[in-house]
Short mmCIF file of C-alpha atoms in Angstrom, two decimals:
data_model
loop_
_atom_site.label_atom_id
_atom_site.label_comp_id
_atom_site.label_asym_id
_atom_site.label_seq_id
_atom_site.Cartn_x
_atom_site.Cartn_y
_atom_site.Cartn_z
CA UNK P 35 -101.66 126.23 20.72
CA UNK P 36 -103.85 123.57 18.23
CA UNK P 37 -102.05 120.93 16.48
CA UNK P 38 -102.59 122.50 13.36
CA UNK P 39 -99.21 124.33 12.15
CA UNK P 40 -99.48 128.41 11.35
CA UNK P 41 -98.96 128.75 7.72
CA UNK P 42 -97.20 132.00 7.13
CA UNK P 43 -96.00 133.69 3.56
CA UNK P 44 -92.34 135.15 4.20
CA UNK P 45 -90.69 137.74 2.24
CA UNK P 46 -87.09 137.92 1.68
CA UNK P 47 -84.57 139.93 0.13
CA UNK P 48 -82.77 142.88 0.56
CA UNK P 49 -84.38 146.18 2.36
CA UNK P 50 -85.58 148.85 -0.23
CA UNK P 51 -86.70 145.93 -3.24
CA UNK P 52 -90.54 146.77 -2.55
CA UNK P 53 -91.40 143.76 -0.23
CA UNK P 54 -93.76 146.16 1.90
CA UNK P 55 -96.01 146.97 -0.82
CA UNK P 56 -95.94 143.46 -1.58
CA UNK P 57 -96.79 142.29 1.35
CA UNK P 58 -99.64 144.81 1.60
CA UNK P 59 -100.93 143.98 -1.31
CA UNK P 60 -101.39 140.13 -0.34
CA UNK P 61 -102.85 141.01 3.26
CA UNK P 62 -106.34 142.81 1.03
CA UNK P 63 -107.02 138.80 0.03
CA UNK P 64 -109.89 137.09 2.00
CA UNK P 65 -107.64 134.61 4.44
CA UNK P 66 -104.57 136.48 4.61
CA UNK P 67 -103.28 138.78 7.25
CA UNK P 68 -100.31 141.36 6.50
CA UNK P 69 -98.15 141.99 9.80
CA UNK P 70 -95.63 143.62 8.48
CA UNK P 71 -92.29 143.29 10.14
CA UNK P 72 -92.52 141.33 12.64
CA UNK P 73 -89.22 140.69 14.18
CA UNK P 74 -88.32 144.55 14.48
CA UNK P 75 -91.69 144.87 16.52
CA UNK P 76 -89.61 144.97 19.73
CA UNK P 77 -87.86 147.69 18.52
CA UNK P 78 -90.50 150.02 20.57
CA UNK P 79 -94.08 149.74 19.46
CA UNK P 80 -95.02 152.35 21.54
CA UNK P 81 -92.94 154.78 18.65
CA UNK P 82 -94.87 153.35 15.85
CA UNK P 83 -98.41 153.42 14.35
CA UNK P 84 -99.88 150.27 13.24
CA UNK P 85 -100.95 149.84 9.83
CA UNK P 86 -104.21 150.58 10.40
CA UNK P 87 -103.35 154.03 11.38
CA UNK P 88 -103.34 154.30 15.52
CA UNK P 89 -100.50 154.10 17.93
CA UNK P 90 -99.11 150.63 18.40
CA UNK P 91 -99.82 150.41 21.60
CA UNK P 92 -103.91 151.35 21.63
CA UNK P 93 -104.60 149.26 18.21
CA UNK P 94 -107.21 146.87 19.27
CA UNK P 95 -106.05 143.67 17.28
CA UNK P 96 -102.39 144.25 18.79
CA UNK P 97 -103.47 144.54 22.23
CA UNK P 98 -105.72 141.23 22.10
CA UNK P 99 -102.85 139.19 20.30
CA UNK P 100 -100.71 140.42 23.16
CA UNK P 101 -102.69 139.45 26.10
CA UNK P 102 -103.06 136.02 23.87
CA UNK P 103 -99.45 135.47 23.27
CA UNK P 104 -97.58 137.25 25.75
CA UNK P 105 -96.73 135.70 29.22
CA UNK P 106 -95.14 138.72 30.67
CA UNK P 107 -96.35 142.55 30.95
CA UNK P 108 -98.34 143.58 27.95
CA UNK P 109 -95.80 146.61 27.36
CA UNK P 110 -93.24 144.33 27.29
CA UNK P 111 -92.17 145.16 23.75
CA UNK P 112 -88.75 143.27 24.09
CA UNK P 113 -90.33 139.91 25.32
CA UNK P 114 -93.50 139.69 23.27
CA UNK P 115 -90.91 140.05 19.75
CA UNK P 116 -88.12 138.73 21.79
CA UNK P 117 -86.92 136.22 18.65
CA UNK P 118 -86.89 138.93 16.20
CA UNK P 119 -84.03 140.84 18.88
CA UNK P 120 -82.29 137.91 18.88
CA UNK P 121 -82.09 136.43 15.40
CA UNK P 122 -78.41 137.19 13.99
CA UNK P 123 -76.42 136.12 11.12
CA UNK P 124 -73.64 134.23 13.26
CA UNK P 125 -76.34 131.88 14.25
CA UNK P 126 -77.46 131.22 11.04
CA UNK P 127 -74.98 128.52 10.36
CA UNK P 128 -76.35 126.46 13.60
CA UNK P 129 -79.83 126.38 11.41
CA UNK P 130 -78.37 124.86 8.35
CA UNK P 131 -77.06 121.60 11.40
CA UNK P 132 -79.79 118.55 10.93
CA UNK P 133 -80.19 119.01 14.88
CA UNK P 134 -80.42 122.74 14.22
CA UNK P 135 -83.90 123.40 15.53
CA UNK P 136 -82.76 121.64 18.93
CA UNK P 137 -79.87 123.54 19.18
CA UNK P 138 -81.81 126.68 18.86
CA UNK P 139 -84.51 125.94 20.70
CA UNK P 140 -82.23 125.21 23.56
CA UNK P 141 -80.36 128.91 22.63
CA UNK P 142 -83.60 130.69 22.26
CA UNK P 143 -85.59 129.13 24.84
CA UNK P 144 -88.64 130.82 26.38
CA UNK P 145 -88.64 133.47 23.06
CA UNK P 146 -88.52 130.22 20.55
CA UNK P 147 -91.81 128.96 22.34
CA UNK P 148 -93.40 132.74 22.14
CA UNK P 149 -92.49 133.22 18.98
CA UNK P 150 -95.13 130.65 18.01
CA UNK P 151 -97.83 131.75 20.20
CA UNK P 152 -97.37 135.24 18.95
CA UNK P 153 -97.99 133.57 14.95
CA UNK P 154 -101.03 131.40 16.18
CA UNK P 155 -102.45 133.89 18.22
CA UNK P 156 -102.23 136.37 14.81
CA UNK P 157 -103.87 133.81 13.04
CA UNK P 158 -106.90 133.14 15.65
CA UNK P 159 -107.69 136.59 15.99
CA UNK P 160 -107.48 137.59 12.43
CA UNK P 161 -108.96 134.32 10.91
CA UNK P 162 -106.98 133.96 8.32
CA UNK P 163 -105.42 131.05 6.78
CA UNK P 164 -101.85 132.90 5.79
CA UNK P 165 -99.76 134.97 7.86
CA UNK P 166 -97.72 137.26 5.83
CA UNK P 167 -94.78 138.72 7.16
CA UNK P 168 -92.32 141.08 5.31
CA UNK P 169 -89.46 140.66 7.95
CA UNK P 170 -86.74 139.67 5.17
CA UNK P 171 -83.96 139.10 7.39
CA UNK P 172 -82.34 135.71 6.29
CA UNK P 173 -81.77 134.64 9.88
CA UNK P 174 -85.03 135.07 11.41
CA UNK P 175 -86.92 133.46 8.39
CA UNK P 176 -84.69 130.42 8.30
CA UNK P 177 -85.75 130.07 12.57
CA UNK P 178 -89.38 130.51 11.51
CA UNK P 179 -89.19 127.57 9.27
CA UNK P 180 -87.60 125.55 11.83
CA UNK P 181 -90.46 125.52 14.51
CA UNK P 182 -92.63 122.51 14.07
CA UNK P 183 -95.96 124.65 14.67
CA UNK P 184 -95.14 126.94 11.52
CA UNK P 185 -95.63 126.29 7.92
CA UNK P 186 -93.34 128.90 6.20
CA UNK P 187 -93.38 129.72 2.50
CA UNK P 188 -91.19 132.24 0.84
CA UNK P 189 -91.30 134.45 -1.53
CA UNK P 190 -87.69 135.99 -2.44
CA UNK P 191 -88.25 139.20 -4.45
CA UNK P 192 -84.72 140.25 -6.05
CA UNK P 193 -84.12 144.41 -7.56
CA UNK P 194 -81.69 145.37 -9.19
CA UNK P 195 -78.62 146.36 -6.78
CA UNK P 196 -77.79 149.97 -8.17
CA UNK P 197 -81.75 150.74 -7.49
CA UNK P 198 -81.66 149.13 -3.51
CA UNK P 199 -78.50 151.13 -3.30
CA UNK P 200 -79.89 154.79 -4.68
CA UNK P 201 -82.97 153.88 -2.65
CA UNK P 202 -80.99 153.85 0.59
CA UNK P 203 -79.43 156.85 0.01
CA UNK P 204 -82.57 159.28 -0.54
CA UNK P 205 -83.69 160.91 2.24
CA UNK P 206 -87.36 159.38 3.06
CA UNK P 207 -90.25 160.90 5.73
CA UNK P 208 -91.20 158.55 7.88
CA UNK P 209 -94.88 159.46 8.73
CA UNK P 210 -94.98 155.67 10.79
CA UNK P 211 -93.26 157.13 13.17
CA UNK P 212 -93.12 159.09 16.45
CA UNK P 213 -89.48 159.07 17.50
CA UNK P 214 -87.53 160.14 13.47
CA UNK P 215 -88.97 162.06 10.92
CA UNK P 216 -87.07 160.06 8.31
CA UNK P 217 -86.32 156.67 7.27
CA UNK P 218 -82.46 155.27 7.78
CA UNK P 219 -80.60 156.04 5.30
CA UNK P 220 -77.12 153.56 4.25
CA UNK P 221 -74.09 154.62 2.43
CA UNK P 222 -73.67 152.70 -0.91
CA UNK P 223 -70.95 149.98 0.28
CA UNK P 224 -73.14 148.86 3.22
CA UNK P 225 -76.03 148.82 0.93
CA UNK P 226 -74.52 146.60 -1.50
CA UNK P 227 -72.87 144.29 1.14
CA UNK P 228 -76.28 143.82 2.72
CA UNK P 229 -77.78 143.45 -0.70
CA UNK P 230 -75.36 140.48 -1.77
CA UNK P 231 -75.60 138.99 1.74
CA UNK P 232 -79.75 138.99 1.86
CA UNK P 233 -79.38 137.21 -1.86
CA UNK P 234 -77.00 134.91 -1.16
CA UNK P 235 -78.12 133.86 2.01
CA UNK P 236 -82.20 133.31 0.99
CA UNK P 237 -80.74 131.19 -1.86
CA UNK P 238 -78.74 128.81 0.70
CA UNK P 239 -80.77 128.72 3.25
CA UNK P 240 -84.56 128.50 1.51
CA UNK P 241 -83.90 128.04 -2.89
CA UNK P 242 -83.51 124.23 -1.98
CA UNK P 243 -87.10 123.65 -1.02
CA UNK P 244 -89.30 122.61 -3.81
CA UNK P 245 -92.76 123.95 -3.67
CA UNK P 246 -92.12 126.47 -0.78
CA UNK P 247 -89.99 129.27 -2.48
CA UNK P 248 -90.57 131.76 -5.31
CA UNK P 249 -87.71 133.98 -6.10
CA UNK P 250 -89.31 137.11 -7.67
CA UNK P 251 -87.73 140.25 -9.69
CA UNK P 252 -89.71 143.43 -8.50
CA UNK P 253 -88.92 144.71 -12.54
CA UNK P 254 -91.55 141.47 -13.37
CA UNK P 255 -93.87 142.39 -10.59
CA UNK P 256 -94.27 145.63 -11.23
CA UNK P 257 -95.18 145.25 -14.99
CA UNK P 258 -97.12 142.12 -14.28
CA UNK P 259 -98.25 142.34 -10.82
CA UNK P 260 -101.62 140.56 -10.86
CA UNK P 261 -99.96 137.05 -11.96
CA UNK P 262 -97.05 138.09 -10.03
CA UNK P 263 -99.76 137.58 -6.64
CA UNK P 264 -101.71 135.06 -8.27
CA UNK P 265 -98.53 132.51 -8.67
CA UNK P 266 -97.54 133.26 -4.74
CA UNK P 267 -101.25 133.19 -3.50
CA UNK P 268 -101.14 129.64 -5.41
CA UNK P 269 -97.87 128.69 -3.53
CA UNK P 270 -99.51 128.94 -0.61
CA UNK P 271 -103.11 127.49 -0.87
CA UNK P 272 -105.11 125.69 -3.45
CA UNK P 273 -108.06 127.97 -3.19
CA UNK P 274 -109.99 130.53 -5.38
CA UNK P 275 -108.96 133.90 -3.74
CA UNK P 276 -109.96 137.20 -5.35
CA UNK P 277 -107.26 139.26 -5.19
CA UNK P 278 -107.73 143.53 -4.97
CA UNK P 279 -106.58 144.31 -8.47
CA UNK P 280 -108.90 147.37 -10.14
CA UNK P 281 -107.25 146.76 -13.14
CA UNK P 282 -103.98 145.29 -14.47
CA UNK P 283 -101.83 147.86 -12.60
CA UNK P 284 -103.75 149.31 -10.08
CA UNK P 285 -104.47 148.41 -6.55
CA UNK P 286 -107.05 149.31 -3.56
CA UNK P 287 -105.93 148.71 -0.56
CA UNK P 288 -107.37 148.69 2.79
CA UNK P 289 -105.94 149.04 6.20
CA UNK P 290 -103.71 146.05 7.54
CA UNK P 291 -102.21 145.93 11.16
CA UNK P 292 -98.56 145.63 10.16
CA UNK P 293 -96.08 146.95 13.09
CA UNK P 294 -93.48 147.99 11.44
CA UNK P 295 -92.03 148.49 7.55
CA UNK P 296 -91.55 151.08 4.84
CA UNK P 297 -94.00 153.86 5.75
CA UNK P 298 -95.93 153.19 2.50
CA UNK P 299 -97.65 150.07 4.65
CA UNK P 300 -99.49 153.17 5.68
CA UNK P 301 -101.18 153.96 2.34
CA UNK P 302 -105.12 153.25 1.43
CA UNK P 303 -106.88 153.93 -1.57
CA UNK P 304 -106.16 153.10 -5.47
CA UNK P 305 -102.34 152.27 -5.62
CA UNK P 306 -100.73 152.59 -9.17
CA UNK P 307 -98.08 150.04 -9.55
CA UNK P 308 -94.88 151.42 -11.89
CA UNK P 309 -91.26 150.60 -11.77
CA UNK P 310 -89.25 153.07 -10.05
CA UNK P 311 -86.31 154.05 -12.46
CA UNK P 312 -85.13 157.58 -11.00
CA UNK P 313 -82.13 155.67 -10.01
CA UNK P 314 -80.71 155.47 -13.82
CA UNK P 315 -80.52 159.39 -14.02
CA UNK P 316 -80.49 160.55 -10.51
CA UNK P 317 -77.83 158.29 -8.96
CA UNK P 318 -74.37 159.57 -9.89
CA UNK P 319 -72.41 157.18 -12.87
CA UNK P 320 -69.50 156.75 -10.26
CA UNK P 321 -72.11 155.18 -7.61
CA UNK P 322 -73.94 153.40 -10.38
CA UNK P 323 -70.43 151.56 -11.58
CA UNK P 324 -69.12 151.06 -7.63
CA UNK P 325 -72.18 149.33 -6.81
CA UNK P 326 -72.12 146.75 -9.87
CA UNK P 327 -68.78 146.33 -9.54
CA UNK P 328 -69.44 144.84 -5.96
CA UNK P 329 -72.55 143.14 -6.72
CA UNK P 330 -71.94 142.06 -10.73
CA UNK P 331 -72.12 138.31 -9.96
CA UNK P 332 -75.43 138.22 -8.74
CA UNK P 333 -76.77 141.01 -11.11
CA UNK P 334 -75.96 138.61 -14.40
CA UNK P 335 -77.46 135.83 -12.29
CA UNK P 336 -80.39 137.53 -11.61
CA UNK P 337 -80.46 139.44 -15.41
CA UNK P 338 -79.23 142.95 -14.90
CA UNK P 339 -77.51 144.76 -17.22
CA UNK P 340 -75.57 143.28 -20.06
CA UNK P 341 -76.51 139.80 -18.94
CA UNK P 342 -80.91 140.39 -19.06
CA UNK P 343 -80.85 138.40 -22.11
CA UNK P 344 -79.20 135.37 -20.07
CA UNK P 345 -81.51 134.44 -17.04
CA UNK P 346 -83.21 137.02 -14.84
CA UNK P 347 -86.69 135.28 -14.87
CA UNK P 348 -88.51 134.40 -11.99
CA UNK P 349 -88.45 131.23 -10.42
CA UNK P 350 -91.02 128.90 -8.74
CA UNK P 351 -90.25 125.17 -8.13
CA UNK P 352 -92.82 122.77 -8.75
CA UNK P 353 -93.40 119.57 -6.49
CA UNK P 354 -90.38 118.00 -7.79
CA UNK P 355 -87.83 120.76 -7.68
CA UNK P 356 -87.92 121.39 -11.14
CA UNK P 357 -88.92 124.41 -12.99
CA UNK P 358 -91.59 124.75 -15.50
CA UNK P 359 -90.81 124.50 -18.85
CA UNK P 360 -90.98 128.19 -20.52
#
């Protein structure tokens, strides 16, 4: 491993708030390479297809990075992503300790060391300047941060709760995969709790660090997506990148090598970008009320409903911690 620390572009927020497509959408700039999920890749590569389309286990670029990274058997899923297995929210208060990293590093060990191989290895192979990674979990994000030979960014994109909620109820193919036919599916209470728990905990443990976080709604990325990328591409390095806009709400993307995600990592071709509103006529008025009752103090912080007028924009810090005057 150089001396020179892996940069790497990490999306947060709760499951279902479009972070995939986001992430997809940064890995078609020159110098940045999507990976999808990384910390559920031990979950089984060998039931997945990589993003570019082949089994896990045959794609070229993963077999190299393995052999790179890895010190144990190459199909050695639970090693080679061992962090991602072990990264849980009762641990999350030991990274928030000013010895924190030592702490972990000591719980963690040999997977805290791999961990960085595995990012540096990415980065060698692909030659890109940015790793992005679409994990979200609060926990394993806040660990990345914490290794000396990573330079983490984050981009927290926020949706509106009663939307994540209807979005993990429908029942969704899973063409990524060889062992389910269909995306997990969450009743409404979980998905809230999870929802409120993602927020809160990306705010605490990452909206204190000026320069290095971007809290994003996916309602303002949708409708304005190309200086939605341009303002995190700028977060994370100061040069001219050409990003794969065909117009102002269409996409092309290519292939990426992402392990694991929402299936849609999987799609190629001109992308139209829209907001997704089937939940306000679809999703029953009883779920719709249940869900903002549990959630309603983020949702005015964040601009939902009654309180959009109040707040709701999206937030980057600037070198000093302040934001830009509107």
């Amino acid at each position: 491993m150089t001396g020179v620390a892996t940069k790497v572009l990490y999306i947060t927020g709760s499951g279902r708030s479009c972070t995939t497509l986001l992430g997809h959408i940064l890995g078609q700039a020159e110098g940045f390479c999507f990976i999808g999920e990384a910390m559920h890749g031990g979950r089984g590569l060998s039931t997945r297809r990589c993003g570019c389309g082949v089994a896990l286990p045959d794609c070229p670029f993963w077999q190299t990075i393995r052999r790179e990274a890895g010190d144990g058997p190459v199909g050695d899923d639970r090693q080679f992503f061992g962090l991602g297995r072990l990264a849980r929210w009762r641990h999350l208060p030991l990274t928030l300790l000013p010895d924190g990293h030592r702490r972990l590093r000591t719980l963690y060990g040999d997977h805290w060391h791999r961990s960085q191989r595995l990012y540096a290895a990415v980065a060698a192979e692909s030659g890109a300047e940015v790793i992005v990674d679409s994990s979200k979990a609060v926990p394993y994000g806040r660990m990345l941060s914490l290794m000396p030979a990573m330079d983490v960014r984050v981009v927290h994109l926020v949706r509106d709760s009663r939307a994540v909620a209807y979005s993990w109820s429908r029942l969704k193919p899973a063409p990524d995969r060889f062992d389910d036919a269909h995306m997990r599916r969450r009743p409404r209470g979980l998905a809230a709790s999870f929802w409120l728990a993602s927020n809160v905990g990306a705010e605490v443990c990452f909206g204190r660090r000026p320069g290095r976080y971007l809290r994003l709604r996916y309602e303002d990325f949708v409708e304005h997506p190309r200086e939605s990328v341009d303002r995190i591409v700028r977060m994370v390095t100061e040069r001219s990148v050409e990003l794969p806009f065909i117009d102002g709400c269409r996409v092309e993307l290519r292939p990426t090598h992402s392990v694991c995600g929402n299936p849609d990592r999987l799609q190629t071709g001109p992308v139209e970008l829209r907001d997704d509103k089937e939940w306000k006529t679809a999703m029953r008025l009883a779920d719709r009320r249940f869900v903002g009752a549990l959630t309603w103090p983020l949702l005015v912080r964040y601009g939902y409903g009654a309180a959009r007028s109040r707040g709701g924009t999206s937030t980057i810090l600037d070198s000093r911690g302040a934001r830009p005057a509107s």
